[in-house]
PDB file of C-alpha atoms and ligand atoms in Angstrom:
ATOM      1  CA  MET C   1      -2.177   0.125  -0.375  1.00  0.00           C
ATOM      2  CA  ARG C   2       0.966   2.149  -1.089  1.00  0.00           C
ATOM      3  CA  VAL C   3       1.924   5.798  -0.770  1.00  0.00           C
ATOM      4  CA  GLN C   4       4.921   7.513  -2.347  1.00  0.00           C
ATOM      5  CA  VAL C   5       6.938   9.736   0.016  1.00  0.00           C
ATOM      6  CA  GLY C   6       9.469  11.548  -2.173  1.00  0.00           C
ATOM      7  CA  GLU C   7      11.608   8.710  -3.511  1.00  0.00           C
ATOM      8  CA  LYS C   8      10.470   6.324  -0.776  1.00  0.00           C
ATOM      9  CA  VAL C   9       7.413   4.130  -0.391  1.00  0.00           C
ATOM     10  CA  LEU C  10       5.132   3.286   2.545  1.00  0.00           C
ATOM     11  CA  GLU C  11       2.924   0.204   2.176  1.00  0.00           C
ATOM     12  CA  VAL C  12       0.159  -1.437   4.185  1.00  0.00           C
ATOM     13  CA  VAL C  13      -0.733  -5.046   3.355  1.00  0.00           C
ATOM     14  CA  ARG C  14      -2.682  -7.806   5.036  1.00  0.00           C
ATOM     15  CA  GLY C  15      -0.746 -11.028   5.575  1.00  0.00           C
ATOM     16  CA  ASP C  16       1.790 -13.070   7.467  1.00  0.00           C
ATOM     17  CA  ILE C  17       5.070 -11.264   8.094  1.00  0.00           C
ATOM     18  CA  THR C  18       7.093 -14.493   7.992  1.00  0.00           C
ATOM     19  CA  GLU C  19       6.191 -14.886   4.283  1.00  0.00           C
ATOM     20  CA  GLN C  20       7.570 -11.472   3.302  1.00  0.00           C
ATOM     21  CA  GLU C  21      10.345 -11.031   0.771  1.00  0.00           C
ATOM     22  CA  ALA C  22      11.715  -7.855   2.337  1.00  0.00           C
ATOM     23  CA  ASP C  23      15.452  -7.518   3.147  1.00  0.00           C
ATOM     24  CA  ALA C  24      14.492  -7.553   6.817  1.00  0.00           C
ATOM     25  CA  ILE C  25      11.403  -8.355   8.832  1.00  0.00           C
ATOM     26  CA  VAL C  26      10.902  -6.839  12.254  1.00  0.00           C
ATOM     27  CA  ASN C  27      10.086  -8.992  15.251  1.00  0.00           C
ATOM     28  CA  ALA C  28       7.766  -7.589  17.945  1.00  0.00           C
ATOM     29  CA  ALA C  29      10.190  -8.432  20.750  1.00  0.00           C
ATOM     30  CA  ASN C  30      10.657  -8.059  24.489  1.00  0.00           C
ATOM     31  CA  ASN C  31      13.913  -6.641  25.855  1.00  0.00           C
ATOM     32  CA  HIS C  32      15.390 -10.039  26.824  1.00  0.00           C
ATOM     33  CA  LEU C  33      14.685 -11.232  23.283  1.00  0.00           C
ATOM     34  CA  TRP C  34      13.262 -14.661  24.143  1.00  0.00           C
ATOM     35  CA  MET C  35      10.629 -15.413  21.545  1.00  0.00           C
ATOM     36  CA  GLY C  36       7.159 -16.303  22.825  1.00  0.00           C
ATOM     37  CA  GLY C  37       3.940 -16.367  20.763  1.00  0.00           C
ATOM     38  CA  GLY C  38       2.524 -14.068  18.079  1.00  0.00           C
ATOM     39  CA  VAL C  39       5.020 -12.745  15.530  1.00  0.00           C
ATOM     40  CA  ALA C  40       8.002 -14.033  17.533  1.00  0.00           C
ATOM     41  CA  GLY C  41       6.567 -17.538  17.727  1.00  0.00           C
ATOM     42  CA  ALA C  42       5.825 -17.592  13.989  1.00  0.00           C
ATOM     43  CA  ILE C  43       9.378 -16.400  13.162  1.00  0.00           C
ATOM     44  CA  LYS C  44      10.881 -19.069  15.413  1.00  0.00           C
ATOM     45  CA  ARG C  45       8.691 -21.814  13.954  1.00  0.00           C
ATOM     46  CA  LYS C  46       9.344 -20.971  10.310  1.00  0.00           C
ATOM     47  CA  GLY C  47      12.831 -19.517  10.507  1.00  0.00           C
ATOM     48  CA  GLY C  48      14.344 -21.871  13.065  1.00  0.00           C
ATOM     49  CA  GLU C  49      15.235 -21.798  16.761  1.00  0.00           C
ATOM     50  CA  GLU C  50      18.729 -20.521  15.981  1.00  0.00           C
ATOM     51  CA  ILE C  51      17.166 -17.070  15.481  1.00  0.00           C
ATOM     52  CA  GLU C  52      16.047 -16.992  19.123  1.00  0.00           C
ATOM     53  CA  LYS C  53      19.418 -18.292  20.306  1.00  0.00           C
ATOM     54  CA  GLU C  54      21.263 -15.553  18.429  1.00  0.00           C
ATOM     55  CA  ALA C  55      18.797 -12.896  19.613  1.00  0.00           C
ATOM     56  CA  VAL C  56      19.020 -13.895  23.292  1.00  0.00           C
ATOM     57  CA  SER C  57      22.832 -13.836  23.090  1.00  0.00           C
ATOM     58  CA  LYS C  58      22.574 -10.121  22.187  1.00  0.00           C
ATOM     59  CA  GLY C  59      20.313  -9.253  25.117  1.00  0.00           C
ATOM     60  CA  PRO C  60      19.062  -7.939  27.366  1.00  0.00           C
ATOM     61  CA  ILE C  61      18.720  -4.542  25.666  1.00  0.00           C
ATOM     62  CA  PRO C  62      16.987  -1.355  26.847  1.00  0.00           C
ATOM     63  CA  VAL C  63      13.243  -1.283  26.124  1.00  0.00           C
ATOM     64  CA  GLY C  64      12.746   0.535  22.797  1.00  0.00           C
ATOM     65  CA  GLU C  65      16.091  -0.655  21.372  1.00  0.00           C
ATOM     66  CA  ALA C  66      16.534  -3.014  18.408  1.00  0.00           C
ATOM     67  CA  VAL C  67      19.111  -5.649  17.404  1.00  0.00           C
ATOM     68  CA  VAL C  68      19.733  -7.588  14.201  1.00  0.00           C
ATOM     69  CA  THR C  69      20.082 -11.352  13.721  1.00  0.00           C
ATOM     70  CA  SER C  70      20.158 -13.690  10.762  1.00  0.00           C
ATOM     71  CA  ALA C  71      16.801 -14.896   9.447  1.00  0.00           C
ATOM     72  CA  GLY C  72      17.383 -18.664   9.352  1.00  0.00           C
ATOM     73  CA  ARG C  73      15.135 -20.334   6.792  1.00  0.00           C
ATOM     74  CA  LEU C  74      12.982 -17.231   6.188  1.00  0.00           C
ATOM     75  CA  ARG C  75      12.988 -15.408   2.845  1.00  0.00           C
ATOM     76  CA  ALA C  76      14.220 -12.202   4.484  1.00  0.00           C
ATOM     77  CA  LYS C  77      17.983 -11.700   4.977  1.00  0.00           C
ATOM     78  CA  TYR C  78      17.700 -10.367   8.516  1.00  0.00           C
ATOM     79  CA  VAL C  79      15.365 -10.222  11.478  1.00  0.00           C
ATOM     80  CA  ILE C  80      15.409  -6.922  13.359  1.00  0.00           C
ATOM     81  CA  HIS C  81      14.202  -7.542  16.912  1.00  0.00           C
ATOM     82  CA  ALA C  82      12.531  -4.365  18.203  1.00  0.00           C
ATOM     83  CA  ALA C  83      11.802  -4.400  21.931  1.00  0.00           C
ATOM     84  CA  GLY C  84       8.419  -2.772  22.456  1.00  0.00           C
ATOM     85  CA  MET C  85       8.255  -4.030  26.037  1.00  0.00           C
ATOM     86  CA  GLY C  86      10.185  -5.276  29.052  1.00  0.00           C
ATOM     87  CA  GLN C  87       9.606  -8.415  31.113  1.00  0.00           C
ATOM     88  CA  ASP C  88       6.212  -7.153  32.332  1.00  0.00           C
ATOM     89  CA  LEU C  89       5.081  -7.438  28.667  1.00  0.00           C
ATOM     90  CA  ARG C  90       3.472  -3.999  28.875  1.00  0.00           C
ATOM     91  CA  THR C  91       3.912  -1.307  26.286  1.00  0.00           C
ATOM     92  CA  ASP C  92       2.950   2.285  25.530  1.00  0.00           C
ATOM     93  CA  GLU C  93       3.231   4.926  22.827  1.00  0.00           C
ATOM     94  CA  ASP C  94       6.817   5.946  23.638  1.00  0.00           C
ATOM     95  CA  LYS C  95       8.073   2.352  23.684  1.00  0.00           C
ATOM     96  CA  ILE C  96       6.441   1.597  20.334  1.00  0.00           C
ATOM     97  CA  ARG C  97       7.829   4.813  18.820  1.00  0.00           C
ATOM     98  CA  ASP C  98      11.368   4.093  20.052  1.00  0.00           C
ATOM     99  CA  ALA C  99      11.222   0.443  18.942  1.00  0.00           C
ATOM    100  CA  THR C 100      10.056   1.494  15.464  1.00  0.00           C
ATOM    101  CA  GLU C 101      12.674   4.213  15.106  1.00  0.00           C
ATOM    102  CA  ASN C 102      15.522   2.011  16.316  1.00  0.00           C
ATOM    103  CA  ALA C 103      14.493  -0.809  13.972  1.00  0.00           C
ATOM    104  CA  LEU C 104      14.596   1.714  11.106  1.00  0.00           C
ATOM    105  CA  LYS C 105      18.047   2.852  12.251  1.00  0.00           C
ATOM    106  CA  ARG C 106      19.318  -0.741  12.068  1.00  0.00           C
ATOM    107  CA  ALA C 107      17.886  -0.991   8.531  1.00  0.00           C
ATOM    108  CA  GLU C 108      19.611   2.260   7.601  1.00  0.00           C
ATOM    109  CA  GLU C 109      22.955   1.092   9.008  1.00  0.00           C
ATOM    110  CA  LEU C 110      22.717  -2.088   6.915  1.00  0.00           C
ATOM    111  CA  LYS C 111      21.695  -0.009   3.860  1.00  0.00           C
ATOM    112  CA  LEU C 112      18.624  -2.171   3.358  1.00  0.00           C
ATOM    113  CA  GLU C 113      16.187  -1.474   0.547  1.00  0.00           C
ATOM    114  CA  SER C 114      13.073  -2.827   2.256  1.00  0.00           C
ATOM    115  CA  VAL C 115      11.845  -3.646   5.736  1.00  0.00           C
ATOM    116  CA  ALA C 116       8.541  -5.160   6.871  1.00  0.00           C
ATOM    117  CA  PHE C 117       6.977  -4.372  10.265  1.00  0.00           C
ATOM    118  CA  PRO C 118       4.202  -5.992  12.277  1.00  0.00           C
ATOM    119  CA  ALA C 119       1.907  -3.897  14.491  1.00  0.00           C
ATOM    120  CA  ILE C 120       4.257  -3.784  17.492  1.00  0.00           C
ATOM    121  CA  GLY C 121       2.526  -4.080  20.873  1.00  0.00           C
ATOM    122  CA  THR C 122      -0.963  -4.929  19.604  1.00  0.00           C
ATOM    123  CA  GLY C 123      -0.918  -8.652  20.492  1.00  0.00           C
ATOM    124  CA  VAL C 124       0.502  -9.691  23.849  1.00  0.00           C
ATOM    125  CA  GLY C 125       1.005  -5.968  24.593  1.00  0.00           C
ATOM    126  CA  GLY C 126      -2.718  -5.225  24.231  1.00  0.00           C
ATOM    127  CA  PHE C 127      -2.069  -1.790  22.691  1.00  0.00           C
ATOM    128  CA  PRO C 128      -4.928  -0.374  20.535  1.00  0.00           C
ATOM    129  CA  ALA C 129      -4.419  -0.866  16.787  1.00  0.00           C
ATOM    130  CA  ASP C 130      -5.465   2.665  15.766  1.00  0.00           C
ATOM    131  CA  MET C 131      -2.993   4.287  18.166  1.00  0.00           C
ATOM    132  CA  CYS C 132      -0.274   1.862  17.061  1.00  0.00           C
ATOM    133  CA  ALA C 133      -0.940   2.785  13.416  1.00  0.00           C
ATOM    134  CA  GLU C 134      -0.652   6.472  14.230  1.00  0.00           C
ATOM    135  CA  VAL C 135       2.635   6.060  16.113  1.00  0.00           C
ATOM    136  CA  MET C 136       4.296   3.602  13.722  1.00  0.00           C
ATOM    137  CA  ILE C 137       3.256   5.244  10.445  1.00  0.00           C
ATOM    138  CA  GLY C 138       4.117   8.693  11.820  1.00  0.00           C
ATOM    139  CA  THR C 139       7.559   7.486  12.920  1.00  0.00           C
ATOM    140  CA  ALA C 140       8.248   5.768   9.587  1.00  0.00           C
ATOM    141  CA  LEU C 141       7.152   8.845   7.650  1.00  0.00           C
ATOM    142  CA  ASP C 142       9.502  11.134   9.585  1.00  0.00           C
ATOM    143  CA  PHE C 143      12.365   8.656   9.201  1.00  0.00           C
ATOM    144  CA  LEU C 144      11.920   8.134   5.464  1.00  0.00           C
ATOM    145  CA  LYS C 145      12.010  11.885   4.845  1.00  0.00           C
ATOM    146  CA  GLU C 146      15.474  12.173   6.410  1.00  0.00           C
ATOM    147  CA  ALA C 147      17.258   8.865   5.864  1.00  0.00           C
ATOM    148  CA  GLU C 148      18.916   7.371   2.790  1.00  0.00           C
ATOM    149  CA  ASN C 149      17.693   3.840   3.577  1.00  0.00           C
ATOM    150  CA  PRO C 150      15.410   1.933   3.704  1.00  0.00           C
ATOM    151  CA  LYS C 151      13.607   2.856   0.495  1.00  0.00           C
ATOM    152  CA  LEU C 152      10.478   0.846   1.297  1.00  0.00           C
ATOM    153  CA  VAL C 153       8.680   0.339   4.604  1.00  0.00           C
ATOM    154  CA  ARG C 154       5.841  -2.192   4.577  1.00  0.00           C
ATOM    155  CA  PHE C 155       3.418  -2.805   7.420  1.00  0.00           C
ATOM    156  CA  VAL C 156       2.141  -6.372   7.403  1.00  0.00           C
ATOM    157  CA  LEU C 157      -1.036  -6.824   9.382  1.00  0.00           C
ATOM    158  CA  PHE C 158      -2.489 -10.153  10.355  1.00  0.00           C
ATOM    159  CA  GLY C 159      -6.030  -9.316  11.484  1.00  0.00           C
ATOM    160  CA  GLU C 160      -8.745  -7.392   9.647  1.00  0.00           C
ATOM    161  CA  GLU C 161      -9.163  -4.784  12.384  1.00  0.00           C
ATOM    162  CA  THR C 162      -5.451  -4.026  12.599  1.00  0.00           C
ATOM    163  CA  TYR C 163      -5.177  -3.909   8.820  1.00  0.00           C
ATOM    164  CA  GLU C 164      -8.081  -1.440   8.603  1.00  0.00           C
ATOM    165  CA  ALA C 165      -6.522   0.781  11.284  1.00  0.00           C
ATOM    166  CA  PHE C 166      -3.236   0.981   9.346  1.00  0.00           C
ATOM    167  CA  ARG C 167      -4.986   1.451   5.987  1.00  0.00           C
ATOM    168  CA  ARG C 168      -7.049   4.360   7.358  1.00  0.00           C
ATOM    169  CA  LYS C 169      -3.940   6.006   8.772  1.00  0.00           C
ATOM    170  CA  LEU C 170      -2.063   5.658   5.485  1.00  0.00           C
ATOM    171  CA  GLU C 171      -5.051   7.161   3.667  1.00  0.00           C
ATOM    172  CA  GLU C 172      -4.751  10.195   5.928  1.00  0.00           C
ATOM    173  CA  VAL C 173      -1.071  10.475   4.998  1.00  0.00           C
ATOM    174  CA  GLU C 174      -1.955  10.249   1.301  1.00  0.00           C
ATOM    175  CA  GLY C 175      -4.565  12.999   1.621  1.00  0.00           C
ATOM    176  CA  SER C 176      -2.304  15.387   3.578  1.00  0.00           C
TER     177      SER C 176
HETATM  178  N1  APR A   1       2.359 -11.862  10.791  1.00  0.00           N
HETATM  179  C1  APR A   1       1.938 -10.596  11.027  1.00  0.00           C
HETATM  180  N2  APR A   1       1.363 -10.212  12.176  1.00  0.00           N
HETATM  181  C2  APR A   1       1.177 -11.148  13.137  1.00  0.00           C
HETATM  182  C3  APR A   1       1.589 -12.492  12.977  1.00  0.00           C
HETATM  183  C4  APR A   1       2.201 -12.841  11.730  1.00  0.00           C
HETATM  184  N3  APR A   1       2.614 -14.072  11.492  1.00  0.00           N
HETATM  185  N4  APR A   1       1.273 -13.165  14.126  1.00  0.00           N
HETATM  186  C5  APR A   1       0.684 -12.286  14.948  1.00  0.00           C
HETATM  187  N5  APR A   1       0.608 -11.071  14.366  1.00  0.00           N
HETATM  188  C6  APR A   1       0.065  -9.790  14.875  1.00  0.00           C
HETATM  189  C7  APR A   1      -0.820  -9.864  16.106  1.00  0.00           C
HETATM  190  O1  APR A   1      -2.148 -10.165  15.707  1.00  0.00           O
HETATM  191  C8  APR A   1      -0.698  -8.454  16.660  1.00  0.00           C
HETATM  192  O2  APR A   1      -1.584  -7.564  15.974  1.00  0.00           O
HETATM  193  O3  APR A   1       1.146  -8.982  15.296  1.00  0.00           O
HETATM  194  C9  APR A   1       0.732  -8.047  16.277  1.00  0.00           C
HETATM  195  C10 APR A   1       1.727  -8.031  17.431  1.00  0.00           C
HETATM  196  O4  APR A   1       1.470  -9.123  18.303  1.00  0.00           O
HETATM  197  P1  APR A   1       2.596  -9.871  19.177  1.00  0.00           P
HETATM  198  O5  APR A   1       3.421 -10.723  18.294  1.00  0.00           O
HETATM  199  O6  APR A   1       1.902 -10.510  20.328  1.00  0.00           O
HETATM  200  O7  APR A   1       3.567  -8.668  19.673  1.00  0.00           O
HETATM  201  P2  APR A   1       3.527  -7.712  20.955  1.00  0.00           P
HETATM  202  O8  APR A   1       2.157  -7.332  21.356  1.00  0.00           O
HETATM  203  O9  APR A   1       4.496  -6.613  20.639  1.00  0.00           O
HETATM  204  O10 APR A   1       4.130  -8.642  22.102  1.00  0.00           O
HETATM  205  C11 APR A   1       5.487  -9.042  22.056  1.00  0.00           C
HETATM  206  O11 APR A   1       5.009 -11.311  22.531  1.00  0.00           O
HETATM  207  O12 APR A   1       5.435 -13.481  22.091  1.00  0.00           O
HETATM  208  C12 APR A   1       5.883 -12.431  22.657  1.00  0.00           C
HETATM  209  O13 APR A   1       8.249 -12.751  22.488  1.00  0.00           O
HETATM  210  C13 APR A   1       7.211 -11.860  22.223  1.00  0.00           C
HETATM  211  O14 APR A   1       7.418 -11.074  24.441  1.00  0.00           O
HETATM  212  C14 APR A   1       7.168 -10.657  23.127  1.00  0.00           C
HETATM  213  C15 APR A   1       5.715 -10.182  23.022  1.00  0.00           C
END
């Protein structure tokens, strides 16, 4: 599903974020940037361990911040590591909002056309998918209205329930 926001586009798709052809994919990271399971594990497996090495060398960062690395063997040009949690691996609305906004800022600084996000905090973090959708889509919408780049923000959801939560939220945006 896709919604036009002025000259920008918001998309929600079901799939594997490591297969995306966006300029950057976002990693659901912790603030020390070591890459465990979930999205991080998939990025490390497919993109190469050098991504984790580069990420860790840029950390630790404050929770809610985001840093850029190369994307190894992935199709994307960059990985933007957005820290939705600290070493306790716990998250909340404010952390997810900050991590989303700071990842978008990195994309803007690099003048990227497109960036793909996972549902930050909804795996290891245990954060509810519907609340995550509300926070992340709301943050992206506000950002796209003001910023020059990115032109396209795509949310890539792995599970059916998470996908449905994001699709419903984007439908609300479309109807408003
Ligand atoms: N593509 C898209 N989404 C995925 C993929 C994938 N390949 N793999 C998992 N997901 C989904 C999960 O189902 C969940 O809905 O991404 C969402 C986020 O899950 P996590 O990756 O566990 O992220 P998070 O909850 O933010 O926890 C981050 O996990 O492994 C560690 O190093 C990572 O410490 C960090 C923490």
